[in-house]
């Protein structure tokens, strides 16, 4: 059994047992090349972000911004960095400001960028 299949089996077992791995743990596996963990990280972190958890919003933004586990999507990264920034994550505010200043993932908005720095 290869490592990805084994990991996916363990994640499935953990989810059914009620002890799911954290989005951060899944993202670490994703960054190590585990494709099933990428989808699981994005899905679970997006759900937590929707429930107001800033760290989860920041995690999803980073996955989109770096293209980890899928294509780079700077427009989606902006959305999630914005959500994390609004919930008090200063690193997300900074990264959002850079995207606005450089016009990545949307139009250049230097006024918004300055406000975020």
C-alpha positions as CSV (number, residue, x, y, z in Angstrom):
1,X,0.0,0.0,0.0
2,X,1.5,3.4,-1.0
3,X,1.8,6.2,1.5
4,X,-1.0,8.3,-0.1
5,X,-3.5,5.5,0.1
6,X,-2.5,4.7,3.7
7,X,-2.8,8.4,4.7
8,X,-6.2,8.7,3.0
9,X,-7.3,5.5,4.8
10,X,-6.1,6.9,8.2
11,X,-7.9,10.2,7.5
12,X,-11.1,8.4,6.6
13,X,-10.8,6.3,9.8
14,X,-10.2,9.3,11.9
15,X,-13.1,11.2,10.5
16,X,-15.5,8.3,11.1
17,X,-14.1,7.9,14.6
18,X,-14.7,11.6,15.4
19,X,-11.0,12.5,15.8
20,X,-10.2,14.2,12.5
21,X,-6.8,15.6,11.9
22,X,-6.5,19.4,12.1
23,X,-6.5,21.4,8.9
24,X,-2.9,22.4,9.8
25,X,-1.8,18.8,9.9
26,X,-3.5,18.1,6.6
27,X,-1.9,21.1,5.1
28,X,1.5,19.9,6.2
29,X,0.9,16.5,4.5
30,X,-0.3,18.4,1.5
31,X,2.9,20.5,1.3
32,X,4.8,17.2,1.5
33,X,3.0,16.0,-1.7
34,X,0.0,14.1,-0.3
35,X,-2.7,15.0,-2.8
36,X,-5.7,13.6,-0.9
37,X,-4.6,15.6,2.1
38,X,-4.7,18.8,0.0
39,X,-8.4,18.5,-0.7
40,X,-9.1,17.5,2.9
41,X,-7.1,20.5,4.2
42,X,-8.9,23.0,1.9
43,X,-12.3,21.6,2.7
44,X,-12.0,21.4,6.4
45,X,-10.2,24.8,6.7
46,X,-12.9,26.5,4.5
47,X,-15.6,25.1,6.8
48,X,-13.8,26.5,9.8
49,X,-13.3,29.8,8.1
50,X,-17.0,30.0,7.4
51,X,-17.5,29.5,11.1
52,X,-15.3,32.5,11.9
53,X,-11.9,30.9,12.7
54,X,-9.3,33.3,11.5
55,X,-6.4,30.8,11.4
56,X,-8.4,28.6,9.1
57,X,-9.1,31.5,6.8
58,X,-5.4,32.3,6.7
59,X,-4.5,28.7,5.9
60,X,-6.9,28.5,3.0
61,X,-5.6,31.8,1.7
62,X,-2.1,30.5,1.8
63,X,-3.0,27.3,-0.1
64,X,-4.6,29.5,-2.8
65,X,-1.8,32.0,-2.9
66,X,1.0,29.4,-3.2
67,X,-0.9,27.0,-5.4
68,X,-0.3,24.2,-2.9
69,X,-2.5,21.3,-3.8
70,X,-3.9,22.9,-6.9
71,X,-3.6,25.9,-9.2
72,X,-2.6,29.2,-7.8
73,X,-5.7,31.4,-7.4
74,X,-4.8,34.8,-6.2
75,X,-8.4,36.1,-6.4
76,X,-9.5,33.4,-3.9
77,X,-6.4,34.1,-1.8
78,X,-7.5,37.8,-1.6
79,X,-11.0,36.7,-0.3
80,X,-9.6,34.5,2.4
81,X,-6.8,36.9,3.4
82,X,-9.5,39.5,3.7
83,X,-11.6,37.3,6.0
84,X,-8.5,36.5,8.1
85,X,-7.5,40.1,8.3
86,X,-11.0,41.2,9.4
87,X,-10.7,38.6,12.2
88,X,-7.5,40.0,13.5
89,X,-4.7,38.2,11.7
90,X,-2.0,40.8,10.9
91,X,0.1,38.6,8.6
92,X,-3.1,38.2,6.4
93,X,-3.5,42.0,6.4
94,X,0.0,42.4,5.2
95,X,-0.3,39.7,2.5
96,X,-3.6,41.2,1.3
97,X,-2.0,44.7,1.1
98,X,0.8,43.2,-1.1
99,X,-1.8,41.7,-3.4
100,X,-3.7,45.0,-3.6
101,X,-0.5,47.0,-4.2
102,X,0.8,44.7,-6.9
103,X,-2.6,44.1,-8.6
104,X,-2.4,40.4,-8.1
105,X,-5.7,38.5,-8.0
106,X,-7.6,41.7,-8.8
107,X,-7.1,45.4,-9.6
108,X,-4.3,47.5,-8.2
109,X,-5.7,49.4,-5.2
110,X,-2.9,51.4,-3.5
111,X,-5.3,53.2,-1.2
112,X,-6.6,49.9,0.2
113,X,-3.0,48.6,0.4
114,X,-1.9,51.6,2.4
115,X,-4.8,51.1,4.8
116,X,-3.9,47.5,5.4
117,X,-0.2,48.0,6.1
